[in-house]
Amino acid sequence: MPWPCPQDGTEVADGTGTCPLCGYVRIPSGLALVSAVSGKEMQVRIDVTLGSGGFRQLDDPEARYVSAEQCQLRKVAAMGGWIIQNVPHASNPMYLNDAPIEPAGALLQEGDRLSIKGLYFRLSVRLLS
Ligand SMILES: [Zn+2]
């Protein structure tokens, strides 16, 4: 859905997080992660460390490749949204759009794809307004 910029009322197009007029950045209130295998989704609205326990609700058998602590999701206003970062001691790193995630973390965008090494436990990202 298009959204109104709170600073100048500009209607900003769906899928765009920044007002083209004033540069206001809308921070998504949360994320939904959708399993490619089960089609189920889970929603995250607070900073959290996710692993095999938290991901169990997705009913995705490939969650067996996920470590007990796998990744952190954090809302970072200065970066304009939600950041994913691998936990250093996870056995298999999570990839973003089939590429390794930088140690400093990466900003998640609508439609991004997460996976274990680009192969397993494939999730798609939806931003929650
Ligand atoms: Zn604006």
XYZ file of N, CA and C and ligand atoms in Angstrom:
388
model
N 0.840 -1.198 0.000
C 0.000 0.000 0.000
C 0.879 1.254 0.000
N 0.532 2.258 -0.797
C 1.252 3.541 -0.700
C 1.068 4.112 0.707
N 2.041 4.895 1.147
C 1.942 5.453 2.505
C 2.219 6.947 2.445
N 1.586 7.724 3.347
C 1.796 9.171 3.348
C 3.035 9.541 4.175
N 3.891 10.398 3.620
C 5.040 10.890 4.383
C 4.532 11.762 5.528
N 4.965 11.488 6.776
C 4.475 12.294 7.903
C 5.003 13.731 7.888
N 6.022 14.008 7.102
C 6.609 15.354 7.112
C 5.942 16.278 6.097
N 5.539 15.732 4.936
C 4.972 16.608 3.910
C 3.743 16.022 3.221
N 3.313 14.832 3.654
C 2.083 14.280 3.100
C 2.218 13.637 1.725
N 3.433 13.599 1.177
C 3.641 12.951 -0.123
C 3.191 11.495 -0.073
N 2.464 11.040 -1.089
C 2.114 9.629 -1.199
C 3.323 8.890 -1.744
N 3.887 8.008 -0.933
C 5.088 7.288 -1.362
C 4.673 5.903 -1.841
N 5.245 5.485 -2.972
C 4.836 4.238 -3.613
C 5.133 3.037 -2.725
N 4.327 2.013 -2.881
C 4.494 0.750 -2.196
C 5.895 0.192 -2.488
N 6.515 -0.388 -1.483
C 7.833 -0.983 -1.691
C 8.969 0.019 -1.615
N 8.646 1.310 -1.465
C 9.670 2.332 -1.322
C 9.661 2.790 0.128
N 10.839 2.802 0.751
C 10.895 3.146 2.163
C 11.281 4.591 2.419
N 11.581 5.349 1.346
C 12.083 6.711 1.512
C 11.216 7.693 0.735
N 10.834 8.795 1.373
C 10.054 9.829 0.689
C 10.921 10.498 -0.381
N 10.471 10.544 -1.635
C 11.290 11.136 -2.699
C 11.429 12.649 -2.556
N 10.532 13.275 -1.795
C 10.569 14.733 -1.676
C 11.548 15.182 -0.581
N 11.396 14.618 0.628
C 12.194 15.122 1.754
C 13.215 14.111 2.263
N 13.151 12.870 1.785
C 14.138 11.887 2.229
C 13.782 11.193 3.529
N 12.578 11.465 4.039
C 12.147 10.783 5.264
C 12.192 9.265 5.055
N 12.785 8.548 6.024
C 12.891 7.090 5.924
C 11.889 6.456 6.872
N 11.034 5.615 6.321
C 10.080 4.900 7.162
C 10.716 3.600 7.635
N 10.759 3.406 8.943
C 11.324 2.183 9.512
C 10.196 1.170 9.655
N 10.327 -0.011 9.051
C 9.287 -1.020 9.226
C 9.173 -1.409 10.694
N 7.954 -1.650 11.178
C 7.773 -1.991 12.592
C 8.191 -3.428 12.861
N 8.310 -4.215 11.801
C 8.709 -5.598 12.002
C 8.967 -6.284 10.679
N 9.214 -7.584 10.775
C 9.509 -8.404 9.606
C 8.659 -9.666 9.668
N 8.283 -10.173 8.501
C 7.726 -11.515 8.430
C 8.701 -12.369 7.637
N 8.978 -13.562 8.129
C 9.839 -14.523 7.441
C 8.962 -15.675 6.992
N 9.000 -15.986 5.690
C 8.095 -16.982 5.120
C 8.912 -18.151 4.593
N 8.584 -19.352 5.033
C 9.302 -20.552 4.607
C 8.910 -20.931 3.186
N 9.917 -21.221 2.347
C 9.648 -21.653 0.978
C 9.071 -23.060 0.956
N 9.348 -23.850 1.995
C 8.898 -25.242 2.015
C 7.472 -25.362 2.549
N 7.204 -24.758 3.701
C 5.887 -24.928 4.330
C 4.917 -23.811 3.974
N 5.437 -22.676 3.519
C 4.578 -21.526 3.245
C 4.148 -20.797 4.505
N 4.577 -21.296 5.674
C 4.200 -20.632 6.928
C 5.104 -19.439 7.180
N 4.600 -18.499 7.958
C 5.404 -17.325 8.260
C 5.467 -17.075 9.752
N 6.534 -16.401 10.158
C 6.640 -15.935 11.533
C 6.963 -14.459 11.494
N 6.480 -13.750 12.516
C 6.682 -12.310 12.538
C 7.599 -11.931 13.684
N 8.449 -10.942 13.406
C 9.405 -10.446 14.394
C 9.160 -8.953 14.545
N 8.909 -8.513 15.776
C 8.687 -7.080 15.996
C 9.589 -6.521 17.097
N 10.460 -7.381 17.624
C 11.429 -6.916 18.621
C 12.799 -7.478 18.247
N 13.863 -6.849 18.754
C 15.202 -7.379 18.521
C 15.270 -8.783 19.114
N 15.834 -9.717 18.346
C 15.773 -11.108 18.786
C 16.951 -11.898 18.207
N 17.392 -12.910 18.935
C 18.313 -13.902 18.389
C 17.487 -15.127 18.049
N 17.542 -15.547 16.793
C 16.734 -16.687 16.346
C 17.619 -17.895 16.118
N 17.049 -19.063 16.360
C 17.747 -20.319 16.125
C 16.732 -21.425 15.941
N 17.202 -22.666 16.069
C 16.349 -23.815 15.757
C 15.049 -23.799 16.575
N 15.109 -23.344 17.829
C 13.902 -23.319 18.650
C 12.862 -22.342 18.116
N 13.287 -21.119 17.872
C 12.358 -20.091 17.400
C 11.824 -20.373 16.005
N 12.664 -20.985 15.164
C 12.245 -21.261 13.789
C 11.322 -22.466 13.680
N 11.167 -23.228 14.785
C 10.381 -24.464 14.716
C 8.949 -24.185 14.268
N 8.431 -23.000 14.633
C 7.040 -22.666 14.293
C 6.801 -22.606 12.784
N 7.867 -22.568 11.971
C 7.683 -22.527 10.516
C 7.376 -23.904 9.932
N 7.538 -24.966 10.733
C 7.252 -26.326 10.258
C 8.049 -26.660 9.007
N 9.283 -26.209 8.960
C 10.126 -26.455 7.793
C 11.166 -27.501 8.183
N 11.135 -28.706 7.573
C 12.072 -29.759 7.988
C 13.538 -29.339 7.792
N 13.793 -28.382 6.906
C 15.177 -27.958 6.684
C 15.706 -27.099 7.838
N 14.854 -26.814 8.811
C 15.325 -26.116 10.016
C 16.354 -26.958 10.758
N 16.524 -28.216 10.372
C 17.553 -29.037 11.026
C 18.964 -28.536 10.708
N 19.096 -27.712 9.680
C 20.409 -27.143 9.363
C 20.708 -25.884 10.177
N 19.727 -25.455 10.954
C 19.857 -24.214 11.716
C 20.476 -24.517 13.078
N 21.388 -23.672 13.522
C 22.010 -23.850 14.838
C 21.064 -23.384 15.946
N 21.391 -23.772 17.179
C 20.574 -23.365 18.326
C 20.468 -21.846 18.383
N 21.581 -21.171 18.097
C 21.555 -19.715 17.890
C 22.123 -19.470 16.515
N 21.319 -18.875 15.620
C 21.701 -18.747 14.223
C 21.955 -17.297 13.809
N 21.036 -16.421 14.095
C 21.160 -15.047 13.596
C 20.426 -14.088 14.527
N 20.846 -12.842 14.422
C 20.194 -11.785 15.197
C 19.469 -10.862 14.248
N 18.287 -10.436 14.654
C 17.544 -9.413 13.923
C 17.423 -8.207 14.842
N 17.824 -7.044 14.330
C 17.816 -5.834 15.154
C 17.280 -4.677 14.343
N 16.446 -3.872 14.976
C 15.951 -2.659 14.337
C 16.970 -1.552 14.600
N 17.552 -1.007 13.533
C 18.574 0.033 13.677
C 18.100 1.263 12.905
N 17.580 2.230 13.645
C 16.991 3.404 12.997
C 18.020 4.120 12.123
N 19.275 4.185 12.592
C 20.302 4.911 11.837
C 20.573 4.267 10.480
N 20.251 2.971 10.345
C 20.463 2.296 9.065
C 19.154 2.167 8.286
N 18.077 2.677 8.848
C 16.819 2.742 8.111
C 15.994 1.479 8.142
N 16.280 0.568 9.064
C 15.435 -0.620 9.080
C 15.983 -1.732 9.934
N 15.743 -2.951 9.480
C 16.085 -4.147 10.233
C 17.362 -4.767 9.671
N 18.251 -5.123 10.600
C 19.560 -5.671 10.247
C 19.583 -7.147 10.623
N 20.139 -7.962 9.739
C 20.394 -9.365 10.087
C 21.885 -9.570 10.215
N 22.255 -10.334 11.211
C 23.661 -10.618 11.476
C 23.756 -12.078 11.904
N 24.715 -12.816 11.356
C 24.908 -14.190 11.813
C 25.520 -14.189 13.204
N 25.128 -15.148 14.002
C 25.800 -15.380 15.279
C 27.122 -16.076 14.931
N 28.261 -15.583 15.443
C 29.554 -16.121 15.000
C 29.707 -17.622 15.229
N 29.052 -18.164 16.269
C 29.242 -19.586 16.553
C 28.210 -20.479 15.863
N 27.398 -19.942 14.951
C 26.477 -20.799 14.190
C 27.296 -21.716 13.272
N 26.858 -22.982 13.137
C 27.647 -23.934 12.332
C 27.624 -23.585 10.854
N 26.454 -23.253 10.345
C 26.299 -22.933 8.931
C 25.780 -21.510 8.823
N 26.508 -20.641 8.118
C 26.060 -19.251 8.065
C 24.795 -19.085 7.240
N 24.020 -18.097 7.605
C 22.856 -17.734 6.825
C 23.318 -16.800 5.710
N 22.754 -16.991 4.517
C 23.076 -16.148 3.370
C 21.899 -15.214 3.096
N 22.220 -14.074 2.488
C 21.193 -13.123 2.067
C 21.269 -13.026 0.544
N 20.172 -13.369 -0.112
C 20.128 -13.357 -1.585
C 21.307 -14.137 -2.180
N 21.539 -15.330 -1.629
C 22.542 -16.281 -2.104
C 23.985 -15.815 -1.926
N 24.217 -14.831 -1.077
C 25.586 -14.372 -0.823
C 25.807 -14.300 0.688
N 27.054 -14.512 1.116
C 27.329 -14.423 2.555
C 26.981 -13.038 3.100
N 26.589 -13.002 4.359
C 26.254 -11.736 5.014
C 27.522 -11.178 5.651
N 27.793 -9.901 5.417
C 28.965 -9.260 6.018
C 28.900 -9.397 7.541
N 30.064 -9.536 8.194
C 30.052 -9.664 9.661
C 29.319 -8.517 10.353
N 29.346 -7.320 9.779
C 28.670 -6.173 10.393
C 27.151 -6.253 10.251
N 26.665 -7.167 9.413
C 25.235 -7.305 9.234
C 24.769 -6.636 7.943
N 23.522 -6.902 7.574
C 22.977 -6.362 6.328
C 21.548 -5.912 6.554
N 21.180 -4.856 5.863
C 19.826 -4.316 5.941
C 18.876 -5.207 5.142
N 17.765 -5.578 5.740
C 16.784 -6.424 5.051
C 15.777 -5.567 4.303
N 15.478 -5.972 3.078
C 14.517 -5.265 2.231
C 13.383 -6.222 1.858
N 12.274 -5.630 1.456
C 11.115 -6.410 0.994
C 11.549 -7.372 -0.118
N 11.181 -8.632 0.010
C 11.476 -9.604 -1.039
C 12.844 -10.245 -0.938
N 13.651 -9.840 0.042
C 14.959 -10.482 0.219
C 14.773 -11.964 0.506
N 15.803 -12.736 0.148
C 15.768 -14.172 0.374
C 16.883 -14.564 1.335
N 16.498 -15.270 2.383
C 17.467 -15.791 3.350
C 17.562 -17.290 3.170
N 18.719 -17.857 3.498
C 18.873 -19.305 3.407
C 20.119 -19.710 4.157
N 20.219 -21.010 4.421
C 21.469 -21.569 4.915
C 22.328 -21.861 3.690
N 23.398 -21.108 3.549
C 24.379 -21.272 2.468
C 23.756 -21.242 1.068
N 22.650 -20.551 0.912
C 22.026 -20.448 -0.402
C 21.280 -21.698 -0.822
N 21.227 -22.709 0.053
C 20.704 -24.011 -0.344
C 19.470 -24.447 0.441
N 19.551 -24.309 1.750
C 18.532 -24.906 2.608
C 17.808 -23.845 3.411
N 16.674 -24.239 3.955
C 15.911 -23.399 4.852
C 15.724 -22.018 4.224
N 15.115 -22.029 3.036
C 14.940 -20.784 2.298
C 13.729 -20.016 2.822
N 13.980 -18.750 3.130
C 12.939 -17.863 3.672
C 12.857 -16.631 2.806
N 11.663 -16.074 2.671
C 11.570 -14.764 2.040
C 11.133 -13.754 3.087
N 11.535 -12.504 2.864
C 11.362 -11.431 3.840
C 10.232 -10.503 3.377
N 9.346 -10.190 4.302
C 8.307 -9.210 4.064
C 8.439 -8.161 5.160
N 8.382 -6.901 4.804
C 8.448 -5.830 5.800
C 7.049 -5.557 6.308
N 6.911 -5.364 7.612
C 5.613 -5.070 8.226
C 5.558 -3.586 8.530
N 4.486 -2.933 8.138
C 4.410 -1.486 8.361
C 3.829 -1.200 9.740
Zn 8.482 13.615 2.726
